[in-house]
Coordinates of C-alpha atoms in Angstrom, one line a residue:
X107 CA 14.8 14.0 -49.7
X108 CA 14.4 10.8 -47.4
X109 CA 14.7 7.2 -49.0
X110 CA 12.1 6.6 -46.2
X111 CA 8.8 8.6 -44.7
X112 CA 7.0 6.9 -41.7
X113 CA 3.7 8.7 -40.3
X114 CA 2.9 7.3 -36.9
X115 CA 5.3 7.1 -33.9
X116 CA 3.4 4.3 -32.3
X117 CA 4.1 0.3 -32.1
X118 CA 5.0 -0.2 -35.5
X119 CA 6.7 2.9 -36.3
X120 CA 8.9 3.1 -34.2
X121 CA 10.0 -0.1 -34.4
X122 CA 10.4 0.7 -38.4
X123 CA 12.2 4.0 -37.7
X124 CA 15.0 1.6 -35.3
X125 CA 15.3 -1.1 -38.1
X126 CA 15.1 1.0 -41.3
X127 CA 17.9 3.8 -40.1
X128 CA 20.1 0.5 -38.9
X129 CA 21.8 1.1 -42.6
X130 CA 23.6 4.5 -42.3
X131 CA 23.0 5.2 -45.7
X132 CA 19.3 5.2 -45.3
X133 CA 17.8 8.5 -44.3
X134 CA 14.1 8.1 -42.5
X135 CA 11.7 10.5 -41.3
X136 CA 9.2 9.8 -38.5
X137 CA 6.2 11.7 -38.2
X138 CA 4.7 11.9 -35.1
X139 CA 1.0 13.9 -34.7
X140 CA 1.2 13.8 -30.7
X141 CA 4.5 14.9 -28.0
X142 CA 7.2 13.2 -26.8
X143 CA 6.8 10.7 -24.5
X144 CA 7.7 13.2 -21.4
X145 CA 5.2 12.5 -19.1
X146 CA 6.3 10.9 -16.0
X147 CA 3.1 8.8 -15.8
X148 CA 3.3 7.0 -19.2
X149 CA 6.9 5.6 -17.8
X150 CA 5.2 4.5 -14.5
X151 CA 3.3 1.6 -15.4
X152 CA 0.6 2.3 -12.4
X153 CA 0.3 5.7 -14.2
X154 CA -1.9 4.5 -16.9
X155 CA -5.3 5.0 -14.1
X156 CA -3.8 8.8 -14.5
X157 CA -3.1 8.9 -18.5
X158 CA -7.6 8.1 -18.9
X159 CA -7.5 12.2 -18.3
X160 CA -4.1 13.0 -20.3
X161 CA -5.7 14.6 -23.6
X162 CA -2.5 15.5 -24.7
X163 CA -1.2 11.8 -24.8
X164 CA -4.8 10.4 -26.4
X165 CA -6.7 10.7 -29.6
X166 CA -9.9 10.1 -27.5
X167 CA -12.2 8.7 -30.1
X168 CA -15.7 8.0 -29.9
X169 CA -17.6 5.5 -31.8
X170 CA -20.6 6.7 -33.7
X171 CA -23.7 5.1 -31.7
X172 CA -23.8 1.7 -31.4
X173 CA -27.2 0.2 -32.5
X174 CA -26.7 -3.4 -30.2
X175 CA -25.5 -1.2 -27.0
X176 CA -28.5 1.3 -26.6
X177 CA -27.2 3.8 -29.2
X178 CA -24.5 4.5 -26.9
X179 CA -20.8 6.2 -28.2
X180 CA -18.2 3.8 -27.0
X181 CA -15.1 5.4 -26.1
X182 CA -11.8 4.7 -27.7
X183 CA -8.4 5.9 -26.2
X184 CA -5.9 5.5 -28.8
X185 CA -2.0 6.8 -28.1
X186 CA -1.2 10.3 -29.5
X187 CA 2.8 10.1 -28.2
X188 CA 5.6 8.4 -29.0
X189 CA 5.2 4.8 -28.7
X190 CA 1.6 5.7 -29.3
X191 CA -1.2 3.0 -28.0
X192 CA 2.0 1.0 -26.5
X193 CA 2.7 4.7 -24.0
X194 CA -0.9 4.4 -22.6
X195 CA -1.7 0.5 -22.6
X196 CA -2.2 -2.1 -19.7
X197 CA 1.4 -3.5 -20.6
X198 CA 0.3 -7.5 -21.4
X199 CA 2.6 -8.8 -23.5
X200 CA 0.4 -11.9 -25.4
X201 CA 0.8 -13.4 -28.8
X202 CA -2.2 -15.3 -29.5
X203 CA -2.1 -19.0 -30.5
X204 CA -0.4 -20.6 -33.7
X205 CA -3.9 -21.0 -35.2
X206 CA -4.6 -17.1 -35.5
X207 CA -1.7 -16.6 -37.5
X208 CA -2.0 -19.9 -40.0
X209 CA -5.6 -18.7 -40.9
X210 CA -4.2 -15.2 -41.8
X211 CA -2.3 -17.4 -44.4
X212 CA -5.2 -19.6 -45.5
X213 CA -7.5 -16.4 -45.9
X214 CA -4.5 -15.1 -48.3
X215 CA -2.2 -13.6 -46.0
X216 CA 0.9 -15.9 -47.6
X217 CA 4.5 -15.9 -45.2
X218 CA 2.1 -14.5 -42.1
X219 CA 1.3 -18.0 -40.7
X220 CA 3.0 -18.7 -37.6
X221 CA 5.8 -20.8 -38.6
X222 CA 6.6 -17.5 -40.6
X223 CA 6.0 -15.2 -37.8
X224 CA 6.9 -16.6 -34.6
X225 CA 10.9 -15.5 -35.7
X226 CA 10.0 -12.3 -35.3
X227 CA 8.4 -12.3 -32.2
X228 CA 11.9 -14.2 -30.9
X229 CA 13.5 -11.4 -32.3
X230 CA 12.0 -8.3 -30.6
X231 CA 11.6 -10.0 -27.4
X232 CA 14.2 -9.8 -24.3
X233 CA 12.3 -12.3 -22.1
X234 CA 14.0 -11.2 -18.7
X235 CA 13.2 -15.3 -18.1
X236 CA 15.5 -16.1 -20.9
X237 CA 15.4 -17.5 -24.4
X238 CA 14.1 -21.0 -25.2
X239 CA 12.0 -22.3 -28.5
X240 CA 9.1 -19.9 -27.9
X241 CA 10.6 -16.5 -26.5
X242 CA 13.2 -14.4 -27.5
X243 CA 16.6 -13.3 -25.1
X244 CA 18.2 -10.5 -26.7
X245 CA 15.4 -8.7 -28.6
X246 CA 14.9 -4.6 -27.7
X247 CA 11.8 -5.3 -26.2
X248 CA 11.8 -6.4 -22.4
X249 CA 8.8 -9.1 -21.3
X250 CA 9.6 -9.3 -17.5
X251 CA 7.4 -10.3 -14.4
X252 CA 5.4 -8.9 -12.3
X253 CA 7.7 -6.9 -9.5
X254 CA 4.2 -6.5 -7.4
X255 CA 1.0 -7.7 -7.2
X256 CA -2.5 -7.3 -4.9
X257 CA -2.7 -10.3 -3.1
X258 CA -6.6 -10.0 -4.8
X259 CA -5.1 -11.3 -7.8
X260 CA -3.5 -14.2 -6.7
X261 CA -6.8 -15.2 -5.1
X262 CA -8.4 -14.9 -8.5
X263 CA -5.8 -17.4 -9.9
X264 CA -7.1 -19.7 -7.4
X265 CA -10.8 -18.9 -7.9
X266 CA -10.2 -20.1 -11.7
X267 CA -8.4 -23.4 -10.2
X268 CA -11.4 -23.9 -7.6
X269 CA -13.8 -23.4 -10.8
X270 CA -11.9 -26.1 -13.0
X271 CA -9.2 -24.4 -15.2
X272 CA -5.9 -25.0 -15.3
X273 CA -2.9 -22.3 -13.8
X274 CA -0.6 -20.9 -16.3
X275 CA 2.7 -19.5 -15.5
X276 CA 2.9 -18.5 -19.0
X277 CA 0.5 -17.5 -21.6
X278 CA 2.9 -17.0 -24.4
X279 CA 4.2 -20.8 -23.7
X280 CA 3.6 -24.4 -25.2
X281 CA -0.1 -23.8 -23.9
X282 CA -2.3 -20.6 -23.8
X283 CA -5.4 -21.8 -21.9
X284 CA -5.7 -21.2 -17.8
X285 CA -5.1 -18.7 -15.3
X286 CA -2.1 -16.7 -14.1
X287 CA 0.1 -13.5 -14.1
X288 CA 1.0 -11.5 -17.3
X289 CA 4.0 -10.6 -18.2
X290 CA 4.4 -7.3 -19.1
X291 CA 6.5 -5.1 -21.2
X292 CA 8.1 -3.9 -18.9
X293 CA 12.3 -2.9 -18.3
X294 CA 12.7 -3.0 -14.8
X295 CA 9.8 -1.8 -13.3
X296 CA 9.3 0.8 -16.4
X297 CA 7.1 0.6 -19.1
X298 CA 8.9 -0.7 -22.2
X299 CA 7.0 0.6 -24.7
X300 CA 8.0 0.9 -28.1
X301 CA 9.7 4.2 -28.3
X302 CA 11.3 3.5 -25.0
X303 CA 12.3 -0.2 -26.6
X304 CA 13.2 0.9 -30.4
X305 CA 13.2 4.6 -30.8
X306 CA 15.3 5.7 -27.8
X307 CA 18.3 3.3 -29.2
X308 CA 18.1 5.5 -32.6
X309 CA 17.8 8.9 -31.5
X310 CA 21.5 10.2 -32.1
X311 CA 21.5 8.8 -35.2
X312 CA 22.2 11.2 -37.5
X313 CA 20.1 9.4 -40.8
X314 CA 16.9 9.8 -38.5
X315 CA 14.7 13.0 -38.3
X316 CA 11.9 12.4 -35.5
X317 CA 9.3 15.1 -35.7
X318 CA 6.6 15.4 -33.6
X319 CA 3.4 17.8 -33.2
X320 CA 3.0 16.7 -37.0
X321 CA -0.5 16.4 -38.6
X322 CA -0.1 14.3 -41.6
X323 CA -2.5 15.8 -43.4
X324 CA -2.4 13.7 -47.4
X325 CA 0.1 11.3 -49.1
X326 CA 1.4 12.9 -52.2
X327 CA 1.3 11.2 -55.0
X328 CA 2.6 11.4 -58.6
X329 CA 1.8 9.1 -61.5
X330 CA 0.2 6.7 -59.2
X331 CA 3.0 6.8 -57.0
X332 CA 3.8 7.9 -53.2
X333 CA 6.4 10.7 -53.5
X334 CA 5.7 12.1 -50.1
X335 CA 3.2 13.8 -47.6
X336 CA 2.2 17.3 -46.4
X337 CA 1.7 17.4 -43.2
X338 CA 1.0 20.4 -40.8
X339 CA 3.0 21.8 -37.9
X340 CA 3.1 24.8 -35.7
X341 CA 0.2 26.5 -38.3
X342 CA 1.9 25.6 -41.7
X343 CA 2.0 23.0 -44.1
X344 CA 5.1 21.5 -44.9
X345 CA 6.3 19.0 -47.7
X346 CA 8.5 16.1 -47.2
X347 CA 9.7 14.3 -50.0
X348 CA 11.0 10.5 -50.1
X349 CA 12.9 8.4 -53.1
X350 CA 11.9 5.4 -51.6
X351 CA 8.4 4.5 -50.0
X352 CA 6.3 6.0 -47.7
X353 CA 5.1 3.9 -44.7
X354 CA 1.7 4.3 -42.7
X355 CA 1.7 3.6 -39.5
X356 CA -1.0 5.5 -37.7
X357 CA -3.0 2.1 -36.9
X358 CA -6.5 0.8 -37.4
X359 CA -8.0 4.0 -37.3
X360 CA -5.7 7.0 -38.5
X361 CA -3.9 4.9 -41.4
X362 CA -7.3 4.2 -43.5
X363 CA -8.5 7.8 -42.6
X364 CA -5.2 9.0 -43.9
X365 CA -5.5 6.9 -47.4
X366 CA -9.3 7.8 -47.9
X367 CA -8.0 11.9 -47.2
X368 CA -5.3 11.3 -50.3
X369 CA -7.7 9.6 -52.4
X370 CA -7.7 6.1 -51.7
X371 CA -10.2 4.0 -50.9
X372 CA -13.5 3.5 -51.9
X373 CA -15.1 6.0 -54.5
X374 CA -18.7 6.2 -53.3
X375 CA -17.8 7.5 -50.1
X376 CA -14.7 9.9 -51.2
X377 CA -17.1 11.6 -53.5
X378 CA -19.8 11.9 -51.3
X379 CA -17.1 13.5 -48.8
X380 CA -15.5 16.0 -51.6
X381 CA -12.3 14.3 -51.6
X382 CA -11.1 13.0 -55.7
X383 CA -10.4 9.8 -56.3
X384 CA -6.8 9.3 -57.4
X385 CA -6.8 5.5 -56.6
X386 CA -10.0 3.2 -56.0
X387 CA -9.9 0.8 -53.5
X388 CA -13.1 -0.5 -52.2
X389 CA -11.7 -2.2 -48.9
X390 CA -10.3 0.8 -47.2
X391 CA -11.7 1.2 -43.9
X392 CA -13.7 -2.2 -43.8
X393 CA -13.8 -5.3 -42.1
X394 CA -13.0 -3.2 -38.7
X395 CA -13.1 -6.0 -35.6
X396 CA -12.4 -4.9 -31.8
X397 CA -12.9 -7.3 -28.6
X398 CA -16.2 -6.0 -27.1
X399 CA -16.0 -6.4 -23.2
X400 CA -17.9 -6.6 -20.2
X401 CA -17.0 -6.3 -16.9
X402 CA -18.4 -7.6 -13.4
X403 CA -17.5 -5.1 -10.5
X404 CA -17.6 -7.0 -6.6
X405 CA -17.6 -4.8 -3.4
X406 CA -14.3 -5.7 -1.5
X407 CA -14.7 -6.1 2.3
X408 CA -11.4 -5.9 2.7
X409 CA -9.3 -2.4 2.2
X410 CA -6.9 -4.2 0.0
X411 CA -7.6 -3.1 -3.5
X412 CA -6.2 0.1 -4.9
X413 CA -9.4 2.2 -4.6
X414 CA -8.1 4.0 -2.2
X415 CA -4.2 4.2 -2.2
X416 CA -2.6 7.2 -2.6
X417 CA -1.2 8.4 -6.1
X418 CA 1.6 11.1 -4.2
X419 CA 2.5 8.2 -1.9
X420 CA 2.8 5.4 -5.1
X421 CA 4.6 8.0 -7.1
X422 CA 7.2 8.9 -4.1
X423 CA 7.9 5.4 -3.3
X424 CA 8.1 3.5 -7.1
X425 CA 10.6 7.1 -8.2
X426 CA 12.4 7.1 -4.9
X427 CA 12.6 3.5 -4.0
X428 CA 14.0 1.6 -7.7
X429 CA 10.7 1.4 -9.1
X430 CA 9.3 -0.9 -6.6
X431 CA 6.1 -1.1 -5.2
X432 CA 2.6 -0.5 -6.3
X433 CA 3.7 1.9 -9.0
X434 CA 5.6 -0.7 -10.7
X435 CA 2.5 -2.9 -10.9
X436 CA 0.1 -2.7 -14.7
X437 CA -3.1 -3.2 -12.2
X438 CA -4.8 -5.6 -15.1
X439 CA -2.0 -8.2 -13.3
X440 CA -3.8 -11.3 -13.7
X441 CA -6.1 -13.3 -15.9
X442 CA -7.0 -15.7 -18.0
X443 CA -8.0 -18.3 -21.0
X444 CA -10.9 -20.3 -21.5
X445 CA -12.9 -22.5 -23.7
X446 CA -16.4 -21.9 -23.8
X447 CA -18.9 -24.9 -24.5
X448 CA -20.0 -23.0 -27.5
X449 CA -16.1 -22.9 -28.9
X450 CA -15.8 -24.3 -32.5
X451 CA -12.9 -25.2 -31.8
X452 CA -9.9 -26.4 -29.6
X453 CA -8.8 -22.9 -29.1
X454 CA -9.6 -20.3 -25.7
X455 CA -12.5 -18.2 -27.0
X456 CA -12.6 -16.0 -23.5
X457 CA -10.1 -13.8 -22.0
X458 CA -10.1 -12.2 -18.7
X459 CA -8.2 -9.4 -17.4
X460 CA -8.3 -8.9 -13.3
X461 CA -8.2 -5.7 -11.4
X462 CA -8.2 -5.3 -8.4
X463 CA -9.7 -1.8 -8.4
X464 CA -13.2 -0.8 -9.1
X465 CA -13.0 -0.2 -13.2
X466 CA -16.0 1.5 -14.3
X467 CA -16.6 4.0 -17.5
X468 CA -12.7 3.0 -18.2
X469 CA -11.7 4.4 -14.3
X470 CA -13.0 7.5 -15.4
X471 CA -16.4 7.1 -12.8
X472 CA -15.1 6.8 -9.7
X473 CA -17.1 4.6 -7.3
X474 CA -17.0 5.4 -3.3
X475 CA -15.7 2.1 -1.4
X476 CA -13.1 -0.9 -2.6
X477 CA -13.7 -3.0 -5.0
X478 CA -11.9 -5.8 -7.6
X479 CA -13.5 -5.7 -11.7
X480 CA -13.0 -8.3 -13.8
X481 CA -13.4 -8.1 -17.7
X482 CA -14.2 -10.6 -19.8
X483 CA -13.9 -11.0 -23.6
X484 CA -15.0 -13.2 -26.8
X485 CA -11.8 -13.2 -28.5
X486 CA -12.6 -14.0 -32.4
X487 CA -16.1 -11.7 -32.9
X488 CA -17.9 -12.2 -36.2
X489 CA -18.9 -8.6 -36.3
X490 CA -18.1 -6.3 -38.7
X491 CA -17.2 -2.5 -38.3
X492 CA -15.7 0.5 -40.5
X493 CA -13.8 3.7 -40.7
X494 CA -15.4 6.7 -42.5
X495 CA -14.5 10.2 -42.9
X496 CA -16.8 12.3 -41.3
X497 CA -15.4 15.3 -43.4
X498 CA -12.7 16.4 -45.6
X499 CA -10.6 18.2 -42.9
X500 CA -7.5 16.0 -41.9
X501 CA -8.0 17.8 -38.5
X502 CA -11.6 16.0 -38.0
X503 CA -11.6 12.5 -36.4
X504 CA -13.0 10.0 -38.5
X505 CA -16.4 8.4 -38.5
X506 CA -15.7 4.8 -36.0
X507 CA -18.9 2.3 -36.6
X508 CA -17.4 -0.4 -34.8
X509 CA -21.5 -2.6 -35.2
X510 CA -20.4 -4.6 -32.3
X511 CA -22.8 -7.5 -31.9
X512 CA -24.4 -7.1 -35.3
X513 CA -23.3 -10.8 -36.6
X514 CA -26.3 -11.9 -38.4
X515 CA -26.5 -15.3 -36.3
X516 CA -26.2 -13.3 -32.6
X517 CA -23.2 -15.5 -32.0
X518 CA -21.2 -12.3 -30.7
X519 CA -24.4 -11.4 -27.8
X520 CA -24.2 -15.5 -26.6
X521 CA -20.3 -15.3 -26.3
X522 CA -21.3 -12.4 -24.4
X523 CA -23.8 -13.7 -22.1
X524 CA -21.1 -16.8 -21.6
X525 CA -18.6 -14.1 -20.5
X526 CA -20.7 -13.0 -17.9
X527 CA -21.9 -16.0 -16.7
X528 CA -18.3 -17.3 -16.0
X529 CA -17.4 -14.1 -14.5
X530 CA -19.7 -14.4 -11.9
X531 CA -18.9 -18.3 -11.5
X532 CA -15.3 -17.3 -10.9
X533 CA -16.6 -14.8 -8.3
X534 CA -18.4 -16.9 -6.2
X535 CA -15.9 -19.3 -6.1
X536 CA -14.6 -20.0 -2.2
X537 CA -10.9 -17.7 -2.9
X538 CA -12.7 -15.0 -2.4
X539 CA -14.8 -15.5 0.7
X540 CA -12.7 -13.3 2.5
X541 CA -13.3 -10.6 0.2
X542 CA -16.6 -10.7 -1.3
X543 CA -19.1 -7.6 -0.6
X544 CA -22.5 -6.7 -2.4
X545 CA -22.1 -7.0 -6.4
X546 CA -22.4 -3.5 -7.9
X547 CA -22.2 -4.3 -11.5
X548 CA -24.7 -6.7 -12.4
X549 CA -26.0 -5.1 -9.3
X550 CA -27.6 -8.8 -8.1
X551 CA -26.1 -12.2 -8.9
X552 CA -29.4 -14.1 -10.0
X553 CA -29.9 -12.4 -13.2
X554 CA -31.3 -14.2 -15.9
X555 CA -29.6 -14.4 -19.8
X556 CA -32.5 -11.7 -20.6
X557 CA -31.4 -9.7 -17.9
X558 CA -27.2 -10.2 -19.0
X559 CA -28.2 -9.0 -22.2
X560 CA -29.7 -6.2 -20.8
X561 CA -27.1 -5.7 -18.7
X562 CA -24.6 -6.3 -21.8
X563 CA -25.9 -3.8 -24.0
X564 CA -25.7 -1.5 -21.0
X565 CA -22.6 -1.2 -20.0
X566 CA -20.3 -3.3 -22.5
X567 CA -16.8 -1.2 -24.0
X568 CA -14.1 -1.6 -25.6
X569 CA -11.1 -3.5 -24.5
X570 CA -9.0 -1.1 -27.1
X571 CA -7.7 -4.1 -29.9
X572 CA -9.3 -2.6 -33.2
X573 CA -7.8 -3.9 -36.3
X574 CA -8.2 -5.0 -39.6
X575 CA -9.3 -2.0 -41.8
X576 CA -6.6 -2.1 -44.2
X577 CA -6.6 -6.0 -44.9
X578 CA -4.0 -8.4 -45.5
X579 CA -5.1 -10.6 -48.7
X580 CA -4.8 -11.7 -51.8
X581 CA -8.4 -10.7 -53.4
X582 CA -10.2 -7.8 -54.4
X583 CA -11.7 -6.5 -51.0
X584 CA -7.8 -6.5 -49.7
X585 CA -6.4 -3.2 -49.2
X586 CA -2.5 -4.0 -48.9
X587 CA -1.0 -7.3 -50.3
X588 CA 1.1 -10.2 -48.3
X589 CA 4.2 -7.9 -48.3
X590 CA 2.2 -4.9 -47.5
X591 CA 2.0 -3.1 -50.3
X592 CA -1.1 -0.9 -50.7
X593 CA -2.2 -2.9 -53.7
X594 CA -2.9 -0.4 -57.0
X595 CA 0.2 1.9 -55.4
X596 CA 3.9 2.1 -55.7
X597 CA 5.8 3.2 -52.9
X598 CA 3.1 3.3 -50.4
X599 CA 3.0 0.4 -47.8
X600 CA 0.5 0.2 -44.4
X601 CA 2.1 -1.1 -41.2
X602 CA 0.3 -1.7 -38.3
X603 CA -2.9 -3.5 -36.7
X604 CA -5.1 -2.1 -39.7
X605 CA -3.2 -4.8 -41.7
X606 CA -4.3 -8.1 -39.5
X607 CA -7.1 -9.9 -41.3
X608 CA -8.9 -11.2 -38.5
X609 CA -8.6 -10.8 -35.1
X610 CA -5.7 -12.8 -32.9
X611 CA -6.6 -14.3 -29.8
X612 CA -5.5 -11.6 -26.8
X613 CA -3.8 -8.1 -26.9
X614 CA -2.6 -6.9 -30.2
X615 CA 0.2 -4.3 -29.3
X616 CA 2.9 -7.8 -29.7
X617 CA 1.5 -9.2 -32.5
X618 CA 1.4 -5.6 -34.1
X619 CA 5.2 -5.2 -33.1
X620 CA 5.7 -8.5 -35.0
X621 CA 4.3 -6.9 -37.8
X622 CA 6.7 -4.7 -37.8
X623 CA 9.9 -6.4 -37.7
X624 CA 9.0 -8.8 -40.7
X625 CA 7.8 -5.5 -42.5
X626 CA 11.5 -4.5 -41.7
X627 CA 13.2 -7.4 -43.7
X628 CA 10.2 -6.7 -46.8
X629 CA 11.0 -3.3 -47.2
X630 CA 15.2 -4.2 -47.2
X631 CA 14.5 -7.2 -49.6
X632 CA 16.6 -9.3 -46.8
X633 CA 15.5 -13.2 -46.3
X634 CA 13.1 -14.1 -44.0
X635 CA 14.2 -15.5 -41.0
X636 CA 14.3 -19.0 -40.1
X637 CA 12.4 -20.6 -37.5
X638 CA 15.1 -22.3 -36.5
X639 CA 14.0 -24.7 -33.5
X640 CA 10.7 -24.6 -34.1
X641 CA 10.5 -28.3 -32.6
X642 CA 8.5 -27.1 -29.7
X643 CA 5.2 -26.3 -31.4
X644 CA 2.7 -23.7 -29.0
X645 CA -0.7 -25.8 -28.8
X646 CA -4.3 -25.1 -27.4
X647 CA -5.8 -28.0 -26.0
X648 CA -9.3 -29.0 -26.1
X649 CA -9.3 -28.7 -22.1
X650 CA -7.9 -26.7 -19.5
X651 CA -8.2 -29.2 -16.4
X652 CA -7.3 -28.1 -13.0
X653 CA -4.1 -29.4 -11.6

């Protein structure tokens, strides 16, 4: 009997598993469907190219065909390991800007604005800069700088300078928009991921079972109640039991699958799928949103990129040498914030990751040659997506209709077009004379919008942010309520990205961390913290000029 069960090893959980087991009397289970994080790759942070072919380590979704993007299946890498999606991910640490947080709480999200939430980001962060208004200084997660970088990214910093932006030395600072380096989540020259950050302080506890290679297969529940789960490992099904709650945490993808396989969720589909309804909840699996993203590959002339280093050599030097060296670097080093001209408001509405590799397919099609990609994003999408079961078997992934660009007003395709069209300004600005070859993808420079859009439906993918399919809110559609409580259910809370209502501007894996650590204090009935000096207030402003 545990006080509390927690399915998903990933950025929330194991953040949960860390804070919950903190009281010794508190015994916590953490269930875990993938391995331990072994791998000597996912601890490498240049190791992520070689994690794309790790099976082991991934869910490796696909999307159902999208009907904007040529009926193709989008692919969706998801973490399937300790630390989960935070194991296998590009390692930027960003927040997003005040805004994204107060209009959680104005859409019913009440105590998630961010004069609520930016405590707990100062509290898991360990900024290896230090602590000051915005950042944290003694938090288990480390958010360090750069020990390397391709001397392709810095010239992209001053590409975006040459085409009128602002730098940034940090995008987590009084100011979001510009260009720079991104700090990382990284422990000196490691990955930091969660289960490296939070889980690997807890292991010898002795109130804390991790299990891994465990299937969650249904919540149990009893008199409308979560009492448990069965899950399945090593060929049987086994029963865990809990007097307290029961805590999903499998993320925007695996926690609504996992309420619709026990019942919940909405009653249409359930019975058209075999599965009884034991709780109706029409939202479950809705109002899914990912940042759809294109990217712009350049020939380099210049054998500078990382097309062509060598993976024994960048092991044998970043494991022999103090994790220095190109193995220490998160290749997606720089990038940047913008403001369209067709923002509605004063906040960055494009964001840019740089590579200084040739990215196509997600690295999985190698291209012959050197080259630099740069990806480009619209970062609050009006599109709508959901999660489905695609059968009654816990053991079948679930059906991903992500509808990018199906906004009824085609906002989402222009924002697209836009990204697009400033990646190529940024390309052709005069940083990168030295190194600019023939264009490969668009494979001329002189397309016109029909032809981006062509190009756009194409070859656009995922930048890997889904969220929002088990809602924050205070109204009917809502699947959880403001202190995450699956709303019709005791004892049964969700905990992860599936909970955002909308969208934050840049990477989730920080913000979903966040999550987690004010979840901590709900669950515990503690107060919530204070924001303490909250003096120095994070803006966006209306222009990034170049200085």
């Amino acid at each position: 009997m545990y006080d509390y069960i927690i399915v998903g090893a990933g950025s929330a959980g194991c953040v949960l598993a860390h804070r919950l087991s903190e009281d010794p009397a508190c015994r916590v289970l953490l269930l875990e469907a993938g391995p331990r994080d072994w791998h000597p790759f996912i601890h490498m942070p240049a190791g992520l190219a070689k994690l794309v072919g790790q099976k082991g380590v991934n869910w490796n979704y696909d999307t159902a065909p999208e009907p904007q993007l040529d009926n193709r299946r989008l692919w969706w890498p998801r973490g399937k390991v300790l630390g989960g999606s935070s194991s296998i991910n590009a390692m930027c640490y960003i927040r997003g800007v005040p805004q994204d947080y107060d209009d959680w709480a104005n859409a019913g999200a009440d105590g998630w604005d961010w004069a609520s939430t930016l405590p707990y980001f100062r509290r898991a962060e360990r900024n290896t800069r230090g602590a000051d208004a915005l950042h944290g200084g003694d938090g288990p997660l480390y958010v360090s700088d750069l020990r390397y970088t391709n001397p392709l990214s810095a010239a992209f910093i001053e590409a975006g300078v040459q085409a009128g932006f602002a730098r940034n030395g940090d995008f987590n600072g009084p100011t979001q928009a510009g260009f720079g380096l991104y700090q990382v989540t990284q422990k000196e020259g490691a990955r930091c991921s969660s289960a490296v950050a939070y889980l690997d302080p807890a292991r010898d506890r002795q109130n804390l079972d991790v299990v891994t290679g465990a299937l969650v297969r249904r919540v149990l529940l009893e008199k409308g109640r979560a009492v448990g789960v069965a899950y399945a490992r090593g060929g049987h099904e086994v029963i865990a039991r809990c007097a307290g709650e029961v805590l999903l945490s499998g993320g925007a993808i695996n926690s609504p699958q996992l309420l619709m396989l026990s019942g919940i969720g909405p009653p249409e589909h359930l019975e058209q799928t075999g599965i009884s309804v034991r709780h109706a909840l029409p939202g479950v699996g809705g109002n899914l949103q990912d940042h759809l993203d294109i990217c712009t590959l350049q020939h380099s002339t210049q054998r500078v990129t990382y097309d062509r280093t060598s993976e024994l050599k960048t092991a044998f030097d970043y494991f022999l040498r103090g994790h220095s060296g190109p193995g220490s670097s998160n290749i997606a080093e720089a990038g940047a914030f913008v403001r369209s001209p067709l923002a509605p408001d004063d906040r960055p509405d494009i964001q840019m990751h740089f590579v200084p590799a040739m990215l196509d397919d997600h690295g999985r099609h190698r291209l012959p040659g050197d080259g630099y990609t740069l990806h480009a994003c619209f970062l609050r999408p009006r599109s709508r997506g959901r999660i489905l079961l695609a059968s009654a078997d816990p053991r079948a992934d679930a059906r991903i209709e992500a509808n990018y660009l199906s906004d009824p007003d085609g906002f989402d395709l222009k924002m697209m077009v836009e990204c697009a069209r400033l990646s190529r300004e940024v390309f052709a600005q005069p940083a990168f004379d030295a190194y600019r070859g023939a264009p490969i993808h668009p494979a001329r420079s002189d397309l016109s919008d029909a032809e981006l859009v062509a190009f756009i439906r194409a070859k656009a993918e995922t930048v890997y942010h889904p969220v929002g399919t088990c809602r924050i809110g205070d109204d009917e559609a809502a699947v959880v309520d403001p202190q995450l409580r699956v709303r019709g259910v005791d004892g049964l809370r969700v905990i992860d990205a599936s909970v955002m209502p909308s969208l934050i501007g840049g990477n989730t894996n920080a913000p979903t961390i966040m999550i987690a650590e004010r979840a901590s204090d709900l669950i515990r009935g503690m107060p919530p913290l204070s924001g303490g000096d909250l003096h120095v207030k994070a803006t966006t402003p209306a222009l990034a000029t170049a200085d």
